[in-house]
mmCIF file with all atom_site columns, C-alpha atoms and ligand atoms in Angstrom:
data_model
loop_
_atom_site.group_PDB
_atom_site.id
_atom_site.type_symbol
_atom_site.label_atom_id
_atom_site.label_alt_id
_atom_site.label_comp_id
_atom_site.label_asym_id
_atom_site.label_entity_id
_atom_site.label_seq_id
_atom_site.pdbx_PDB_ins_code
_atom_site.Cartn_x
_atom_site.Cartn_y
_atom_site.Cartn_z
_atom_site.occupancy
_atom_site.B_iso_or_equiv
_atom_site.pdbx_formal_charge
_atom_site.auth_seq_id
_atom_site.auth_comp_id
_atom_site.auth_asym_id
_atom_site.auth_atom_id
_atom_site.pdbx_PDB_model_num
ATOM   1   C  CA  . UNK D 1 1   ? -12.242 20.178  29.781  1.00 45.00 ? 1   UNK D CA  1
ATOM   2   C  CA  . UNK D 1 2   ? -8.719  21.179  28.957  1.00 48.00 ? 2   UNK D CA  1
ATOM   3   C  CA  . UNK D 1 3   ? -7.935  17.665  27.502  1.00 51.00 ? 3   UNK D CA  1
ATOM   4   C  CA  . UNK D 1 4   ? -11.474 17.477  25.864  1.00 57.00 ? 4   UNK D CA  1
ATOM   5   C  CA  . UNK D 1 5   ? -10.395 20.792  23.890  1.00 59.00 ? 5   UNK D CA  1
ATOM   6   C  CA  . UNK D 1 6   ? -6.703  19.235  22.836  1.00 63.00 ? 6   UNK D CA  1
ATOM   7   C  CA  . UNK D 1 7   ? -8.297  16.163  21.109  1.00 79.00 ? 7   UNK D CA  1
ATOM   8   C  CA  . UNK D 1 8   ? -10.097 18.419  18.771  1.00 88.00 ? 8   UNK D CA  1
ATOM   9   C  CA  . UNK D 1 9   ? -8.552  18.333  15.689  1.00 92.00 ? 9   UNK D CA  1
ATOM   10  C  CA  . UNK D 1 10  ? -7.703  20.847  13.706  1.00 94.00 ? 10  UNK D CA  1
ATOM   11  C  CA  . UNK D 1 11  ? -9.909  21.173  10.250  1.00 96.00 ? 11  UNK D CA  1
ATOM   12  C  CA  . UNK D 1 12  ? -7.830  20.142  7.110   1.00 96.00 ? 12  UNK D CA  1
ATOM   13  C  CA  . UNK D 1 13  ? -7.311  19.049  3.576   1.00 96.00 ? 13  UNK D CA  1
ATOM   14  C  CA  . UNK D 1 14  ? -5.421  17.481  1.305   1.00 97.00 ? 14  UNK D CA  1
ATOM   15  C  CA  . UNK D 1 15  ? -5.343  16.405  -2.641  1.00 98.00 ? 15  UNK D CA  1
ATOM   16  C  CA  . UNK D 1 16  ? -5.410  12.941  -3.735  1.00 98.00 ? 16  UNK D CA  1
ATOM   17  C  CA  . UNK D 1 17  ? -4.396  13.324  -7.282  1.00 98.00 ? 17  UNK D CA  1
ATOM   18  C  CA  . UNK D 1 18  ? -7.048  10.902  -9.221  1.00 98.00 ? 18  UNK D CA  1
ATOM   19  C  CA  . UNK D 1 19  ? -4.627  9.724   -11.740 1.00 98.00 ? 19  UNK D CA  1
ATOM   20  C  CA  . UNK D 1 20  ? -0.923  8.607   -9.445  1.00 98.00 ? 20  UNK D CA  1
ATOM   21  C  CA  . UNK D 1 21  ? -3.466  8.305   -6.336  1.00 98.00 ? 21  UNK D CA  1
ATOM   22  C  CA  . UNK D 1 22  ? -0.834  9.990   -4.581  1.00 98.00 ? 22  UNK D CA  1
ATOM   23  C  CA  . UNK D 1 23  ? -2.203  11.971  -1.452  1.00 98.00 ? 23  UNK D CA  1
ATOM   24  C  CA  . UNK D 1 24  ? 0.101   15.293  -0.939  1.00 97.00 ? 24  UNK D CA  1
ATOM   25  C  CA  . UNK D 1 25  ? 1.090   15.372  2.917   1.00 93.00 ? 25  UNK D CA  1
ATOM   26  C  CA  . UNK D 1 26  ? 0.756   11.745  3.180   1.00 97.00 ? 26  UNK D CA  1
ATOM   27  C  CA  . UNK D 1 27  ? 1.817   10.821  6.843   1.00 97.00 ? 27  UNK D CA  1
ATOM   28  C  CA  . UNK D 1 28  ? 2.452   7.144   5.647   1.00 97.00 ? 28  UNK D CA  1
ATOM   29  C  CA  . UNK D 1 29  ? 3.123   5.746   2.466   1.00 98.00 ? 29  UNK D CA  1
ATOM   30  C  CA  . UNK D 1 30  ? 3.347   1.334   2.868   1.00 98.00 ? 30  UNK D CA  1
ATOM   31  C  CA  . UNK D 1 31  ? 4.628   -0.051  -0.102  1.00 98.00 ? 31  UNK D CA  1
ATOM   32  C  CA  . UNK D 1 32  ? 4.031   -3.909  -0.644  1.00 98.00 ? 32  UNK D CA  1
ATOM   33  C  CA  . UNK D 1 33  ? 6.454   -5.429  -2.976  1.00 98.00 ? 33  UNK D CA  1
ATOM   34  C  CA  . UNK D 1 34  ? 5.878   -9.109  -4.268  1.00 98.00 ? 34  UNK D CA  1
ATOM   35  C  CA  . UNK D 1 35  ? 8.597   -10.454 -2.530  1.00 98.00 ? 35  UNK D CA  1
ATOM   36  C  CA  . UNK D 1 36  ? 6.753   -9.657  0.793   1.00 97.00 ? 36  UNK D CA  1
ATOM   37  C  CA  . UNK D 1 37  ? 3.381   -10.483 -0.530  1.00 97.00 ? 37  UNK D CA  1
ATOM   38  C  CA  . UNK D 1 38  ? 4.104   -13.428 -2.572  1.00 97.00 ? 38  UNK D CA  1
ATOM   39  C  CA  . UNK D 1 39  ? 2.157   -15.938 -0.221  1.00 95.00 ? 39  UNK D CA  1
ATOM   40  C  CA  . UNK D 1 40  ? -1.092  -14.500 -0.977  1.00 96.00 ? 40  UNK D CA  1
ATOM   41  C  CA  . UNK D 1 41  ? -1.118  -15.832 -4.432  1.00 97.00 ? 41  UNK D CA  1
ATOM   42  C  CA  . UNK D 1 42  ? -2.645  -19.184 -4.802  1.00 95.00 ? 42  UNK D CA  1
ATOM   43  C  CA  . UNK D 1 43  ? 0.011   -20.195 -7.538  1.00 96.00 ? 43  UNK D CA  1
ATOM   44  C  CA  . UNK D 1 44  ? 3.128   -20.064 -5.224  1.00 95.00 ? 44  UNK D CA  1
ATOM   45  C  CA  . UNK D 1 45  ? 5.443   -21.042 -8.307  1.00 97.00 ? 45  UNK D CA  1
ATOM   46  C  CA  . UNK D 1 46  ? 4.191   -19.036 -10.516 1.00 98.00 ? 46  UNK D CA  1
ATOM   47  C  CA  . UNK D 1 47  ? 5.145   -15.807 -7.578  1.00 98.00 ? 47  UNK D CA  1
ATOM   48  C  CA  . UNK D 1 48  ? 8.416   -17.590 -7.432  1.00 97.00 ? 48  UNK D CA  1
ATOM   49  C  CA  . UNK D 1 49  ? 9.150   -17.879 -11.033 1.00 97.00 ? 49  UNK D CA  1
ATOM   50  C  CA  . UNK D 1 50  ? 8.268   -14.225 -11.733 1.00 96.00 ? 50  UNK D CA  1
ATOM   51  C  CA  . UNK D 1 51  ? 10.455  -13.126 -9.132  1.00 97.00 ? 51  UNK D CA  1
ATOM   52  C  CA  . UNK D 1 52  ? 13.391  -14.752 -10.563 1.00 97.00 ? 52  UNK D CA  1
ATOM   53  C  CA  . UNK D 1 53  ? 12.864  -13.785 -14.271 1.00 96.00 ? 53  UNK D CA  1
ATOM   54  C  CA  . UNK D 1 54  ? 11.576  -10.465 -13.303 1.00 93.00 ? 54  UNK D CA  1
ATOM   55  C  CA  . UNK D 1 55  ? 12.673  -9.183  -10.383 1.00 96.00 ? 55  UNK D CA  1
ATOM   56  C  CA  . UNK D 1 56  ? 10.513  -7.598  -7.455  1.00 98.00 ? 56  UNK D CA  1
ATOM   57  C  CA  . UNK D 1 57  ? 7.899   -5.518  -8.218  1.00 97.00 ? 57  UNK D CA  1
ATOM   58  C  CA  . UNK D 1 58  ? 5.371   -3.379  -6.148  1.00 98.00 ? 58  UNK D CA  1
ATOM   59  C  CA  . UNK D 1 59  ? 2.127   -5.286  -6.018  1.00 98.00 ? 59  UNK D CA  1
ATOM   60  C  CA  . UNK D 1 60  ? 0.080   -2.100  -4.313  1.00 98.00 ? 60  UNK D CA  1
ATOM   61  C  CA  . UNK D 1 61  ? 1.008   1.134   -2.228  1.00 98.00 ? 61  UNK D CA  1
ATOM   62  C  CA  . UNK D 1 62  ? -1.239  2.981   0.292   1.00 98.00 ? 62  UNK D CA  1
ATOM   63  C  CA  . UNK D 1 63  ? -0.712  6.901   1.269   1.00 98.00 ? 63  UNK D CA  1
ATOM   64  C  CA  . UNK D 1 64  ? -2.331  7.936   4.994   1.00 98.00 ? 64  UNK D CA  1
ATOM   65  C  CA  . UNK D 1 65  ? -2.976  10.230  7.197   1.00 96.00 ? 65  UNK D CA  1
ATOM   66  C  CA  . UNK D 1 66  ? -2.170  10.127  10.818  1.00 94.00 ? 66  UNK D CA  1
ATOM   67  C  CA  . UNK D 1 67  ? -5.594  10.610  12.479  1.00 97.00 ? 67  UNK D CA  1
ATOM   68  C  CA  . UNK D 1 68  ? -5.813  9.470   16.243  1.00 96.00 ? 68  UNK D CA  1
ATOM   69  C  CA  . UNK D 1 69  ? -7.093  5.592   16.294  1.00 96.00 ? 69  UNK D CA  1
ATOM   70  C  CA  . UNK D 1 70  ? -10.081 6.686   18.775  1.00 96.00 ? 70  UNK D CA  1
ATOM   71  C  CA  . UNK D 1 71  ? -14.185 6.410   17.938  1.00 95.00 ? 71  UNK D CA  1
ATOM   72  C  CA  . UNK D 1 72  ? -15.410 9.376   16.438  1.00 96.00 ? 72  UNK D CA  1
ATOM   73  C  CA  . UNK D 1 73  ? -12.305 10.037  14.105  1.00 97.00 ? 73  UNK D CA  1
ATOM   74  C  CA  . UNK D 1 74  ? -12.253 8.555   9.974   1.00 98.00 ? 74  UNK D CA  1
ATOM   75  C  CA  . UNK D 1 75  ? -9.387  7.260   8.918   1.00 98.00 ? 75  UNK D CA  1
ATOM   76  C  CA  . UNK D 1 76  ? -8.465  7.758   5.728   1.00 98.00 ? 76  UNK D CA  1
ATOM   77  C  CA  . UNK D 1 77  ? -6.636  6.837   2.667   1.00 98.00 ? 77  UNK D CA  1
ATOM   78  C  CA  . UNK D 1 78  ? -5.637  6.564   -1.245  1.00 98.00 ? 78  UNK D CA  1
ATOM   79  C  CA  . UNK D 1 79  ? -5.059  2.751   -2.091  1.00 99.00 ? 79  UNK D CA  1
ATOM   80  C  CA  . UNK D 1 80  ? -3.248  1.775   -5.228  1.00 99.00 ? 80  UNK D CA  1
ATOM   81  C  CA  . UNK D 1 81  ? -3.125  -1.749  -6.491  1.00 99.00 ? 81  UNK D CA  1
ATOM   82  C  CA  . UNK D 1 82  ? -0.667  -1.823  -10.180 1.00 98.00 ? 82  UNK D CA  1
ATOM   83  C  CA  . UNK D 1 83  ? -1.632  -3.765  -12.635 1.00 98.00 ? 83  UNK D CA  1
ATOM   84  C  CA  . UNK D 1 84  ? -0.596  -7.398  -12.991 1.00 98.00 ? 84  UNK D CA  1
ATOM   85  C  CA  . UNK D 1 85  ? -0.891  -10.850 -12.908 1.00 98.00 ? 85  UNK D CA  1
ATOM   86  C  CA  . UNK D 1 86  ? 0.436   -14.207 -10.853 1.00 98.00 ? 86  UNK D CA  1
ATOM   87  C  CA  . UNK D 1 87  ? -0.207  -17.216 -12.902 1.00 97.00 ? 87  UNK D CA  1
ATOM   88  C  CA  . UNK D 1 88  ? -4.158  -16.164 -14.043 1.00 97.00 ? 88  UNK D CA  1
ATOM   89  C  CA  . UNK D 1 89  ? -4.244  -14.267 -10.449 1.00 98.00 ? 89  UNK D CA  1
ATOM   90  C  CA  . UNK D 1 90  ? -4.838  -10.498 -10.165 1.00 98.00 ? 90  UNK D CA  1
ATOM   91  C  CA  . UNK D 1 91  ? -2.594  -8.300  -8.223  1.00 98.00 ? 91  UNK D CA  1
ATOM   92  C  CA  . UNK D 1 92  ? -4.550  -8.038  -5.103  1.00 98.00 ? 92  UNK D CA  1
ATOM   93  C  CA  . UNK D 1 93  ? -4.047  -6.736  -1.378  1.00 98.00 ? 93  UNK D CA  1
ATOM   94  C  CA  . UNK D 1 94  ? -3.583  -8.719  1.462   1.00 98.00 ? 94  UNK D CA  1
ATOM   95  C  CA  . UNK D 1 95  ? -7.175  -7.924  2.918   1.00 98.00 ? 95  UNK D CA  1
ATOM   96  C  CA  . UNK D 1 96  ? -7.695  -8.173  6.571   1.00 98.00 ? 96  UNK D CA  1
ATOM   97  C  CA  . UNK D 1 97  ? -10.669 -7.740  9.356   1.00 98.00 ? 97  UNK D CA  1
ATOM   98  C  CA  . UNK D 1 98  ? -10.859 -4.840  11.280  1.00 98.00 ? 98  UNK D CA  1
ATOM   99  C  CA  . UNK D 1 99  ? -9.358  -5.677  15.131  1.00 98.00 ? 99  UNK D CA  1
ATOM   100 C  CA  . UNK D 1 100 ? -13.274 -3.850  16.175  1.00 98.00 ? 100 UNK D CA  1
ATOM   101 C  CA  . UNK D 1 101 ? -15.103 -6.506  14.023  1.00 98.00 ? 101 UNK D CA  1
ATOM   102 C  CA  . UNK D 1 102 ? -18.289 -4.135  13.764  1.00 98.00 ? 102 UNK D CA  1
ATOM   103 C  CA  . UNK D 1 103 ? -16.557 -1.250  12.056  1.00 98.00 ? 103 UNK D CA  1
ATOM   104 C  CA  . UNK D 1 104 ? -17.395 -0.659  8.384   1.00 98.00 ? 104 UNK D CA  1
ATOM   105 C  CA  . UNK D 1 105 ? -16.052 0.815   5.591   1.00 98.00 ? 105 UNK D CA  1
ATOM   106 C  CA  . UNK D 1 106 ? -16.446 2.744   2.260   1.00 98.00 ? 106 UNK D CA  1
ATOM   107 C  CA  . UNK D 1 107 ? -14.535 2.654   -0.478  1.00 99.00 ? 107 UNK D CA  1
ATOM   108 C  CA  . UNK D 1 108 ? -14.625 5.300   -3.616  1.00 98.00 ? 108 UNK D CA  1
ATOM   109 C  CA  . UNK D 1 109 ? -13.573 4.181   -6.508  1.00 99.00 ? 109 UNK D CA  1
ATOM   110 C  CA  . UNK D 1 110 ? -11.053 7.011   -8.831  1.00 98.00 ? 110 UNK D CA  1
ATOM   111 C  CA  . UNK D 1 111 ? -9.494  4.885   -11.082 1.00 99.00 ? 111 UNK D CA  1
ATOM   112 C  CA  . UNK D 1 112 ? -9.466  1.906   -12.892 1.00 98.00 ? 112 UNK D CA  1
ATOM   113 C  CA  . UNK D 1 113 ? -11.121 -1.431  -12.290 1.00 98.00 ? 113 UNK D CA  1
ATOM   114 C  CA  . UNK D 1 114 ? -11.386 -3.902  -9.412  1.00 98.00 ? 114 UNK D CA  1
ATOM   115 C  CA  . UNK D 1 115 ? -13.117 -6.222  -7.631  1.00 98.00 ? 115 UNK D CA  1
ATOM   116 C  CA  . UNK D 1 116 ? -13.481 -6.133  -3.578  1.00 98.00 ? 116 UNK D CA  1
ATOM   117 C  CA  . UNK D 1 117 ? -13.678 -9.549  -2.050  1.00 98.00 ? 117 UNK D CA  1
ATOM   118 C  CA  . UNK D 1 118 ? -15.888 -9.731  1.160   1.00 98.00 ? 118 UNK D CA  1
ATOM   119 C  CA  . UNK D 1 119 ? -15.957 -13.287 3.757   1.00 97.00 ? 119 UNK D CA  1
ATOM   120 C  CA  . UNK D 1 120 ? -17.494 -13.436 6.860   1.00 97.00 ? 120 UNK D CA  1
ATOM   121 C  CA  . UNK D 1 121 ? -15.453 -15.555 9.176   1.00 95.00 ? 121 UNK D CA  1
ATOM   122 C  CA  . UNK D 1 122 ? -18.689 -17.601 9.020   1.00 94.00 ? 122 UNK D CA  1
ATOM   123 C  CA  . UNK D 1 123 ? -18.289 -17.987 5.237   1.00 93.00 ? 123 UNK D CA  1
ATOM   124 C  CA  . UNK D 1 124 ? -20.670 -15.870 4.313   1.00 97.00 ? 124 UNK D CA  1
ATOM   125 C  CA  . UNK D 1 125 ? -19.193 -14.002 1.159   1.00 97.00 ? 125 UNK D CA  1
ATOM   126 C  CA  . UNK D 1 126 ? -20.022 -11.087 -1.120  1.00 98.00 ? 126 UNK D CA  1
ATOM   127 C  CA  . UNK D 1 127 ? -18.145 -9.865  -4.480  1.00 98.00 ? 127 UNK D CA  1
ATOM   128 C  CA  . UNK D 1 128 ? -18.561 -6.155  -5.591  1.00 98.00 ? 128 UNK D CA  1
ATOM   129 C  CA  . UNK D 1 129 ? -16.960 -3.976  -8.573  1.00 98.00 ? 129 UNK D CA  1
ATOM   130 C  CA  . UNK D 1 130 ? -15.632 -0.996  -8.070  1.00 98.00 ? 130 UNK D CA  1
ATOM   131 C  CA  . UNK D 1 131 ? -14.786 1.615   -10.761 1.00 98.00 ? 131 UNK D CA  1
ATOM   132 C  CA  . UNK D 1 132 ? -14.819 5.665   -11.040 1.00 98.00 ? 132 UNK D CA  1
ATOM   133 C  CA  . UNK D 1 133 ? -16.848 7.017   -9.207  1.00 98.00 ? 133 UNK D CA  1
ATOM   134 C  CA  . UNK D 1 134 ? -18.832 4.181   -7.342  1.00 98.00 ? 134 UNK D CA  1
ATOM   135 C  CA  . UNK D 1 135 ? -19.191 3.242   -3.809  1.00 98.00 ? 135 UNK D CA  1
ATOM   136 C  CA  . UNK D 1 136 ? -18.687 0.114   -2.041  1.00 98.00 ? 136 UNK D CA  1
ATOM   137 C  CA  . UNK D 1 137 ? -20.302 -0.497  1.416   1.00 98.00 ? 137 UNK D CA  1
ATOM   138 C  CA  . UNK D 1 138 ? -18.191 -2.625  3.385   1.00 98.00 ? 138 UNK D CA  1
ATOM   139 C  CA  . UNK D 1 139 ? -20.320 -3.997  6.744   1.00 98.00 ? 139 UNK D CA  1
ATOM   140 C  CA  . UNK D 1 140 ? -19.014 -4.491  10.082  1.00 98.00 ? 140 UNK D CA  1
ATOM   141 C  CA  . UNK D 1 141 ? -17.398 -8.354  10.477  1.00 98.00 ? 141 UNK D CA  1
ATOM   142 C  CA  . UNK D 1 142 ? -16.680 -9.134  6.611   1.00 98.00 ? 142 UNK D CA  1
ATOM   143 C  CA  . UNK D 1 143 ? -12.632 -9.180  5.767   1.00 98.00 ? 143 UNK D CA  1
ATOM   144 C  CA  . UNK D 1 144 ? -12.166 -7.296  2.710   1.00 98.00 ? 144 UNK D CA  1
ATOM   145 C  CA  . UNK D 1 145 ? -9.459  -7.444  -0.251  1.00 98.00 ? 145 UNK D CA  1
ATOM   146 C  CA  . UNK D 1 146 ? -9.059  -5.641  -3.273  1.00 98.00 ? 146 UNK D CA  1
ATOM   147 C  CA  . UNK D 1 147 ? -8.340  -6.861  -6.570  1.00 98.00 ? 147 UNK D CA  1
ATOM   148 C  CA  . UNK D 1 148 ? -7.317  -4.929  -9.803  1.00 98.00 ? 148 UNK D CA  1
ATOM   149 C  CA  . UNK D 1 149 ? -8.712  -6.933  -13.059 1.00 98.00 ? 149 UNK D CA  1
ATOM   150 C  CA  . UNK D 1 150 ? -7.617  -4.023  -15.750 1.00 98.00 ? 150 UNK D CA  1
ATOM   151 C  CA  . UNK D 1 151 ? -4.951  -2.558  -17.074 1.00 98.00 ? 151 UNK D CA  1
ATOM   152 C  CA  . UNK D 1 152 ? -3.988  0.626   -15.814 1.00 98.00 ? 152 UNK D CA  1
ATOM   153 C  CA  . UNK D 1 153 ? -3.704  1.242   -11.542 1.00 98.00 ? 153 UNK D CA  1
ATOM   154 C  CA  . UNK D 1 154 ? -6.935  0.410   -9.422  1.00 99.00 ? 154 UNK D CA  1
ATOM   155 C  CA  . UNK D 1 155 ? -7.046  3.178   -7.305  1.00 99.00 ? 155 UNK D CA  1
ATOM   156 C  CA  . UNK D 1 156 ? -9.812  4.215   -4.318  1.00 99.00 ? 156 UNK D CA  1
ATOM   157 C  CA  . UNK D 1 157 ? -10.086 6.283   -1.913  1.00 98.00 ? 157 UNK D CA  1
ATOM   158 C  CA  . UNK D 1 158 ? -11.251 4.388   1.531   1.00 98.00 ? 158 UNK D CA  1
ATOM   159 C  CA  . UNK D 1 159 ? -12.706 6.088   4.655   1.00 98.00 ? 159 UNK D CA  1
ATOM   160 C  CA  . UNK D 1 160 ? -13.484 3.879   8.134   1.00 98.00 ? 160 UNK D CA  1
ATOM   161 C  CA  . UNK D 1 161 ? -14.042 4.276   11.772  1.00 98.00 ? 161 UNK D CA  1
ATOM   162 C  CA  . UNK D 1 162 ? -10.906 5.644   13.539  1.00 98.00 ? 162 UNK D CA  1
ATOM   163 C  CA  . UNK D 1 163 ? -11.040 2.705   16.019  1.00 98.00 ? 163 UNK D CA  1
ATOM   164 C  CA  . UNK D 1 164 ? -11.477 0.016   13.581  1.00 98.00 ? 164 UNK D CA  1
ATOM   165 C  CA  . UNK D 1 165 ? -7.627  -1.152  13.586  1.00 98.00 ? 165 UNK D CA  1
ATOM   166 C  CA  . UNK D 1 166 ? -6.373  -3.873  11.100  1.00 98.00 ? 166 UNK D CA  1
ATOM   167 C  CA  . UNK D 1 167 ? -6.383  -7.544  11.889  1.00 97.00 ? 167 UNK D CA  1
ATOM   168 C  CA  . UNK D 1 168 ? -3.890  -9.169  9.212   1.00 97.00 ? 168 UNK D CA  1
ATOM   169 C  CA  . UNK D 1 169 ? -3.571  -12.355 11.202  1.00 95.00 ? 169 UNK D CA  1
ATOM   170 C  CA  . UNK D 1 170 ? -7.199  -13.979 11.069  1.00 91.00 ? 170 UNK D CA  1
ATOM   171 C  CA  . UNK D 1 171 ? -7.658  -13.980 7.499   1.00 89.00 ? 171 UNK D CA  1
ATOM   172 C  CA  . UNK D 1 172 ? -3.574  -15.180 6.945   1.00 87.00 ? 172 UNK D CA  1
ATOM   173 C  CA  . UNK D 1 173 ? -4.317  -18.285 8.204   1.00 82.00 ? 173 UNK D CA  1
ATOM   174 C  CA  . UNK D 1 174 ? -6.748  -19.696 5.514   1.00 78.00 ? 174 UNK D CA  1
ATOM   175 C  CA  . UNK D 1 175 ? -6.725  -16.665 3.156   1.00 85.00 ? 175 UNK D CA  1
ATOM   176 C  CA  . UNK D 1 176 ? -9.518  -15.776 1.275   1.00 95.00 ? 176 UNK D CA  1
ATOM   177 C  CA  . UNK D 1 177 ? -12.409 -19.152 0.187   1.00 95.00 ? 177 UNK D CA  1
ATOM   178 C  CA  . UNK D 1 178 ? -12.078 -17.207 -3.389  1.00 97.00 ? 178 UNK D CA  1
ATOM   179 C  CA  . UNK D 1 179 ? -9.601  -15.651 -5.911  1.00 97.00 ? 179 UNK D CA  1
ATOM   180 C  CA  . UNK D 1 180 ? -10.301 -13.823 -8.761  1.00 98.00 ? 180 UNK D CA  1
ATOM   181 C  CA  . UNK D 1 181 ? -8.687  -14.758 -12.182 1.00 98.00 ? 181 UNK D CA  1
ATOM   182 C  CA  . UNK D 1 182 ? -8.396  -14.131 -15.379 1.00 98.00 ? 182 UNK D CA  1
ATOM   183 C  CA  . UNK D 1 183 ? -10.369 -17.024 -17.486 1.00 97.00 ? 183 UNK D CA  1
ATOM   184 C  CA  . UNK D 1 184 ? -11.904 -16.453 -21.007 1.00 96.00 ? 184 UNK D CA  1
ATOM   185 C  CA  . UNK D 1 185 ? -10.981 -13.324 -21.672 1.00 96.00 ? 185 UNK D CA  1
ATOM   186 C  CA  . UNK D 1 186 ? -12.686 -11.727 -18.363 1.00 97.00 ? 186 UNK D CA  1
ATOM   187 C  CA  . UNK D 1 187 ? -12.278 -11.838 -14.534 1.00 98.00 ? 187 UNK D CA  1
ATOM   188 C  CA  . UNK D 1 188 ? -13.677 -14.712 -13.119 1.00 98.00 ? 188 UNK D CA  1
ATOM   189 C  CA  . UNK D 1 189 ? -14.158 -15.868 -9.429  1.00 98.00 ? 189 UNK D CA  1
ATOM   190 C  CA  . UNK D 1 190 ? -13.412 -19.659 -8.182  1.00 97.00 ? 190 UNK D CA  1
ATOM   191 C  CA  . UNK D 1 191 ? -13.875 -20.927 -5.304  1.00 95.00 ? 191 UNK D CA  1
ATOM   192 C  CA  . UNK D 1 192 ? -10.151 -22.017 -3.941  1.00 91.00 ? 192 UNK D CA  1
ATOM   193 C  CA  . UNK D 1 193 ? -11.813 -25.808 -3.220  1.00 90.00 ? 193 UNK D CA  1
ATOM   194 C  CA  . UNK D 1 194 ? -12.830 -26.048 -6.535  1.00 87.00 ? 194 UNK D CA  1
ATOM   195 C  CA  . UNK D 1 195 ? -8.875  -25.799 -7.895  1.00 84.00 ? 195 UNK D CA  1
ATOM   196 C  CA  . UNK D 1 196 ? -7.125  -28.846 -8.435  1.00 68.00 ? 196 UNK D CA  1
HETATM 197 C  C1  . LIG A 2 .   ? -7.844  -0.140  2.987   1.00 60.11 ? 201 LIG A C1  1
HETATM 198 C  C2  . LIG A 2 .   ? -6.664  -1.123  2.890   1.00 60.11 ? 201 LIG A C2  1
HETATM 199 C  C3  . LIG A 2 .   ? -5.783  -0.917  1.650   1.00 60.11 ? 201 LIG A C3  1
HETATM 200 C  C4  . LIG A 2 .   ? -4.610  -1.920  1.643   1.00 60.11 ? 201 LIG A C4  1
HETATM 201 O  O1  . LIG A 2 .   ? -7.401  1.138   3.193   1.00 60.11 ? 201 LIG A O1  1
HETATM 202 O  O2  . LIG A 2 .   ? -5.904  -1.002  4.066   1.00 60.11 ? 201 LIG A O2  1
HETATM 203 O  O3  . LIG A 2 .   ? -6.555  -1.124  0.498   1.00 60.11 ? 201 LIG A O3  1
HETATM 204 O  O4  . LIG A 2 .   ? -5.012  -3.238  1.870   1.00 60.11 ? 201 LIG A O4  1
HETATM 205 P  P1  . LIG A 2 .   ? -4.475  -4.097  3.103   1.00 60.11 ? 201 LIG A P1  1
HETATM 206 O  O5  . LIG A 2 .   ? -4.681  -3.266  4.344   1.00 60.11 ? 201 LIG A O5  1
HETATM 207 O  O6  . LIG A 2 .   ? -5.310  -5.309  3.107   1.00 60.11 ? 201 LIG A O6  1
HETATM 208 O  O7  . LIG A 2 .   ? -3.020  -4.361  2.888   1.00 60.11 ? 201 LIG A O7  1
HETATM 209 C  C5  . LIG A 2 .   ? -8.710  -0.615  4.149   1.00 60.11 ? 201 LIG A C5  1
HETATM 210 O  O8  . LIG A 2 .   ? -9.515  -1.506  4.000   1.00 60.11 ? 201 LIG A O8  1
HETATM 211 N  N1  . LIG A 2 .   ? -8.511  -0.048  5.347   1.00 60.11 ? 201 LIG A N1  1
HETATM 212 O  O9  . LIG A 2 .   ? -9.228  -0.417  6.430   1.00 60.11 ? 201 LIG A O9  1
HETATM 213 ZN ZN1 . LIG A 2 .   ? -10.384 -2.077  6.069   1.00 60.11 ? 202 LIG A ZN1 1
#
């Protein structure tokens, strides 16, 4: 009983300010710069090109809070993706499965624009917007990436099961099927087999 009563958490808040996305008390803040990130882009030379005439830059920042990785718990954070462009190709995330392929995830959107990009490991696939104030659903098994297609930072609040655990690896190997750029004056999504 003793140890039952020490895993209770203690009741708390904290302020995600809607226009940095900055969450004060943070426990984690992960910064992804291009020069780490660069091999997500479809258009390696255009990545390598604008990190020669332009220097790093931070693709997208998350702030965390330590919650214990057991069922029951939400984790939760503030996710930030800046601005920009590789080639016609949005600043994005890496995107990942959860390790627990059933656990599922909301995301809030606070500010700016952005598409999430959903794939089964099956193939199945599924493309929401987010903006201010609306919710995506993300289901159990789909890998999920966020894009920002406007101007100013895409920022969302996210909230998932505290077991879920991230699974970079999977979705490394062949990335995303799609990729979301910039074609006629509007985000567009293409199918990676459909590039020349
Ligand atoms: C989000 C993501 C966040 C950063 O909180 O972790 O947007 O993206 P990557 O984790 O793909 O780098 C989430 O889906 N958590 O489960
Ligand atoms: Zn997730």
């Amino acid at each position: 009983m003793e140890l039952e009563t020490e895993m209770i958490l203690h009741p708390f808040s904290v302020h995600l300010d809607p226009v940095s996305g900055i969450m004060d008390d943070a426990d984690n803040h992960i910064e992804r710069y291009l020069s780490k990130v660069a091999d997500i882009f479809y258009d390696k030379n255009a990545a390598d090109g604008m990190l020669k005439e332009n220097g790093d830059r931070l693709v997208y920042e998350v702030y965390e809070k330590k919650i214990p990785q057991r069922s029951g718990e939400l984790q939760f954070c503030s996710s930030i993706t800046h601005p920009g462009k590789i080639g016609d190709e949005y600043f994005m995330t890496k995107g990942h499965f959860h390790v627990r392929r059933d656990r599922a995830e909301i995301y809030f959107g606070i500010r700016g624009s952005g598409m999430i990009l959903m794939e089964k490991e099956n193939g199945e696939h599924a493309e929401e917007t987010l903006s201010p104030g609306s919710v995506v659903y993300v289901p159990g098994y789909f890998a999920h990436r966020s894009v920002n297609t406007g101007a100013e930072p895409f920022i969302f609040l996210a909230v998932y099961p505290g077991d879920s655990g991230h699974d970079y690896g999977a979705i490394e190997v062949n990335g995303f099927n799609r990729i979301v750029v910039l074609k006629n004056g509007r985000p567009e999504i293409i199918e990676k087999k459909n590039l020349g």
